[in-house]
CSV table of C-alpha atoms in Angstrom, one decimal:
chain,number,residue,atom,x,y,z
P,1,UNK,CA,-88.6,-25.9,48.2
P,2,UNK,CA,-86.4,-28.5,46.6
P,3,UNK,CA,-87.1,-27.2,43.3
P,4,UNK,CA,-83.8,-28.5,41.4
P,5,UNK,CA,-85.1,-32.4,42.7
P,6,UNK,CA,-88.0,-31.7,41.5
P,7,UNK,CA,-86.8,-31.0,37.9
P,8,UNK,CA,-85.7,-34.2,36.9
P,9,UNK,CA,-84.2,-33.4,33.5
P,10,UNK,CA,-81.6,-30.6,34.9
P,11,UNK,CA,-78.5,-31.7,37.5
P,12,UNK,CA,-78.6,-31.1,40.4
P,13,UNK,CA,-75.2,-30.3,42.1
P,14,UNK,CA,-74.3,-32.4,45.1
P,15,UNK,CA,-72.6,-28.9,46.7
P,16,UNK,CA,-73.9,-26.1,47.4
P,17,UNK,CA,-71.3,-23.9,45.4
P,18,UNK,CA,-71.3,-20.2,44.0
P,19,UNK,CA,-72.2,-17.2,46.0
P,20,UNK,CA,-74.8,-13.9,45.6
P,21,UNK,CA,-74.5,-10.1,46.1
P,22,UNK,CA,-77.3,-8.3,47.5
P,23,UNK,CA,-77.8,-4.7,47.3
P,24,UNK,CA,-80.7,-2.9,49.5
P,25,UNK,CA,-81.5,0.1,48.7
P,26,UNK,CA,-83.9,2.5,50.6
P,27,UNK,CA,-85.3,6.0,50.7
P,28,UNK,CA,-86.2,5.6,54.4
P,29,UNK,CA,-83.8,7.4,56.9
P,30,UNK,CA,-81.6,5.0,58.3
P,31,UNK,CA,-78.7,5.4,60.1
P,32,UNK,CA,-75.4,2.8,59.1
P,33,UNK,CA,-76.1,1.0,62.3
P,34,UNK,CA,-79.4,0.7,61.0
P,35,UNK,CA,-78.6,-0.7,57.3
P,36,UNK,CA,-76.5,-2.8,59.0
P,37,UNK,CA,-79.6,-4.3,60.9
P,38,UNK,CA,-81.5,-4.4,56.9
P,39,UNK,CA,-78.4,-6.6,55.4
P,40,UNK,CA,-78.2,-9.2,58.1
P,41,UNK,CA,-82.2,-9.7,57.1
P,42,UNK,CA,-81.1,-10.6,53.8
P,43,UNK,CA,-80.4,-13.9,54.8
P,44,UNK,CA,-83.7,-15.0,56.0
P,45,UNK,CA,-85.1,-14.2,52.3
P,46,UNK,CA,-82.8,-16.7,50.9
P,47,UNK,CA,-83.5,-19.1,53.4
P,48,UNK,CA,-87.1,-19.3,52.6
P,49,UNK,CA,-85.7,-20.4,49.3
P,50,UNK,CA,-83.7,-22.9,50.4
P,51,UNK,CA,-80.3,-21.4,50.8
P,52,UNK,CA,-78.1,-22.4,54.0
P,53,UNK,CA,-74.9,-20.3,53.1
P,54,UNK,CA,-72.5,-23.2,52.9
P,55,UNK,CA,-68.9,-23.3,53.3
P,56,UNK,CA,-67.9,-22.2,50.1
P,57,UNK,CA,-70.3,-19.1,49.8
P,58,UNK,CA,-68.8,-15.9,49.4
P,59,UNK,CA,-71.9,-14.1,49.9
P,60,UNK,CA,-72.0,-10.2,50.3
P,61,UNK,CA,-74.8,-7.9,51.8
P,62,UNK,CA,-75.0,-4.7,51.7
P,63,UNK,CA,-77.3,-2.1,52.4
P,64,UNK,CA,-77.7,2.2,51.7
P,65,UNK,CA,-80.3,5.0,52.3
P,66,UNK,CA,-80.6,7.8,49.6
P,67,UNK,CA,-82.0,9.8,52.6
P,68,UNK,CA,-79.9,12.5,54.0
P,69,UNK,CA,-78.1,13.4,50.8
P,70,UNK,CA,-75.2,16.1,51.6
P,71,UNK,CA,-74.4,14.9,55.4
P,72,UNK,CA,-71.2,13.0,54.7
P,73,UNK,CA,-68.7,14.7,53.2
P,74,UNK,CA,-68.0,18.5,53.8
P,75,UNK,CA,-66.6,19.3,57.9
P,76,UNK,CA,-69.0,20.9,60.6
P,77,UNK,CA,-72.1,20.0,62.2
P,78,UNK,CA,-75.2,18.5,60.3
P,79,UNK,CA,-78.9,17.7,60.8
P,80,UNK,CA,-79.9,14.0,59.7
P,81,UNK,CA,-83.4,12.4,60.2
P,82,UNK,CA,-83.8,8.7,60.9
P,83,UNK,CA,-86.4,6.3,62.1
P,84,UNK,CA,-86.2,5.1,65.7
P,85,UNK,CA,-85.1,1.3,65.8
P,86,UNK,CA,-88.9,0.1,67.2
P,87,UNK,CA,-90.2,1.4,63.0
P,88,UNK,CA,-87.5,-1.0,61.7
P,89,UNK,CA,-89.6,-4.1,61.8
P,90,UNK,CA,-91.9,-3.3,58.4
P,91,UNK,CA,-88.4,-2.8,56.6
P,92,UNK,CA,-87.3,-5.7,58.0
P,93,UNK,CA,-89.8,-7.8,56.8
P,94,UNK,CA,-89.6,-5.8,53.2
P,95,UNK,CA,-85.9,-6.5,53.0
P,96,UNK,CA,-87.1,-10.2,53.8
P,97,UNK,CA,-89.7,-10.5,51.3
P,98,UNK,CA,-87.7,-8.6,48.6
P,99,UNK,CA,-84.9,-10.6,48.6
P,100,UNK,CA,-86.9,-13.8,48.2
P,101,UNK,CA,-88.6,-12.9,45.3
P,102,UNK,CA,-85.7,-11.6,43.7
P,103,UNK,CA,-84.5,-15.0,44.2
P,104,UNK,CA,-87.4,-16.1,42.1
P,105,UNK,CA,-87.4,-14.1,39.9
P,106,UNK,CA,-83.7,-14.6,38.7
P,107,UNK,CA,-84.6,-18.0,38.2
P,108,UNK,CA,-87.9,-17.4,36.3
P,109,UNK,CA,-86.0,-15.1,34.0
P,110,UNK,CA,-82.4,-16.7,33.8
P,111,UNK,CA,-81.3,-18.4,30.3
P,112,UNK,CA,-79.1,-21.2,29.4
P,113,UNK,CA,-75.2,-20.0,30.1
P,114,UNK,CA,-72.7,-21.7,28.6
P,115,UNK,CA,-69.4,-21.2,29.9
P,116,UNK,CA,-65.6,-21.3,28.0
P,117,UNK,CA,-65.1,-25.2,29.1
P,118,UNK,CA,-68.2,-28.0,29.2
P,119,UNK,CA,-69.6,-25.7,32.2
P,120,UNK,CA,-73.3,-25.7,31.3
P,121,UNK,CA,-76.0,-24.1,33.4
P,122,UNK,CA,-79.6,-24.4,32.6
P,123,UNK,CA,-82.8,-22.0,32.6
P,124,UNK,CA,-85.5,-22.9,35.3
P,125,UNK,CA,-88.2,-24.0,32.9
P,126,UNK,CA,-90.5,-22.0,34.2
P,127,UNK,CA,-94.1,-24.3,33.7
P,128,UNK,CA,-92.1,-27.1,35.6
P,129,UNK,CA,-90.7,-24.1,38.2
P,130,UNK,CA,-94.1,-23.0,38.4
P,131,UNK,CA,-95.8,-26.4,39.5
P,132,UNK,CA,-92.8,-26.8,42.2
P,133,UNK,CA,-94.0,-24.1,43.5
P,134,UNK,CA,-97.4,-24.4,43.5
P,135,UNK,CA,-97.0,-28.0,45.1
P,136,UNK,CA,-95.1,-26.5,48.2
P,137,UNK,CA,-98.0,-23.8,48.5
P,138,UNK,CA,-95.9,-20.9,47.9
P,139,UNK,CA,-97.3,-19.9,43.9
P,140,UNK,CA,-100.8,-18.4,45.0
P,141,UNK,CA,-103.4,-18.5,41.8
């Protein structure tokens, strides 16, 4: 959704510049070649936002499981639980659909930032974010 076109009052920036954290977090047994798996989904939320990850990004995934508590750390043998890879798919899709509306989110709640020099970026108005999205089909009512 071209949203920052579609606001005609607000710049929009010829580069795609800045980048994003992500944190997932999970109480579902994963292994770390499992969380793994979840992070690299992260980027199919932002690209039904309209992120491509240009050049300049400097994005960062990441991904953890609160499950297992204890097993790292002391020596010795220890019992784990974890899903089998074919249950992944509904936490793929959750990781997915998560990070997208976070996306939104942010932008629905951001303010106006000033910065120390003329840097200026503007809030989303969100009546004029709202319509955008409503246009593309993606604001349900």
């Amino acid at each position: 959704m071209p949203v920052g076109s579609e606001i005609s009052e607000h710049t929009v920036r010829d580069e795609d510049i800045g980048s994003i954290i992500v944190v997932v977090a999970t109480d579902a047994p994963l292994i770390p070649t499992q969380l793994k798996r979840v992070a690299r989904r992260v980027s199919l939320g932002l690209g039904r936002n309209g992120s491509f990850a240009s050049d300049g990004s400097g994005d960062i995934f990441i991904a953890f499981s609160t499950a297992n508590p204890g097993v790292k750390g002391a020596k010795g043998v220890h019992q784990l639980t974890m899903l089998p890879n074919q249950r992944l798919n509904p936490i793929f899709l959750a990781t997915v659909q998560a990070t997208e509306e976070a996306v939104v989110n942010a932008m629905v709640a951001a303010k106006t930032m000033k910065g120390i020099t003329t840097t200026r970026s503007s809030a989303c108005p969100t009546i004029v974010c709202a319509r955008v999205l409503k246009k593309y089909n993606r604001l349900v009512k």
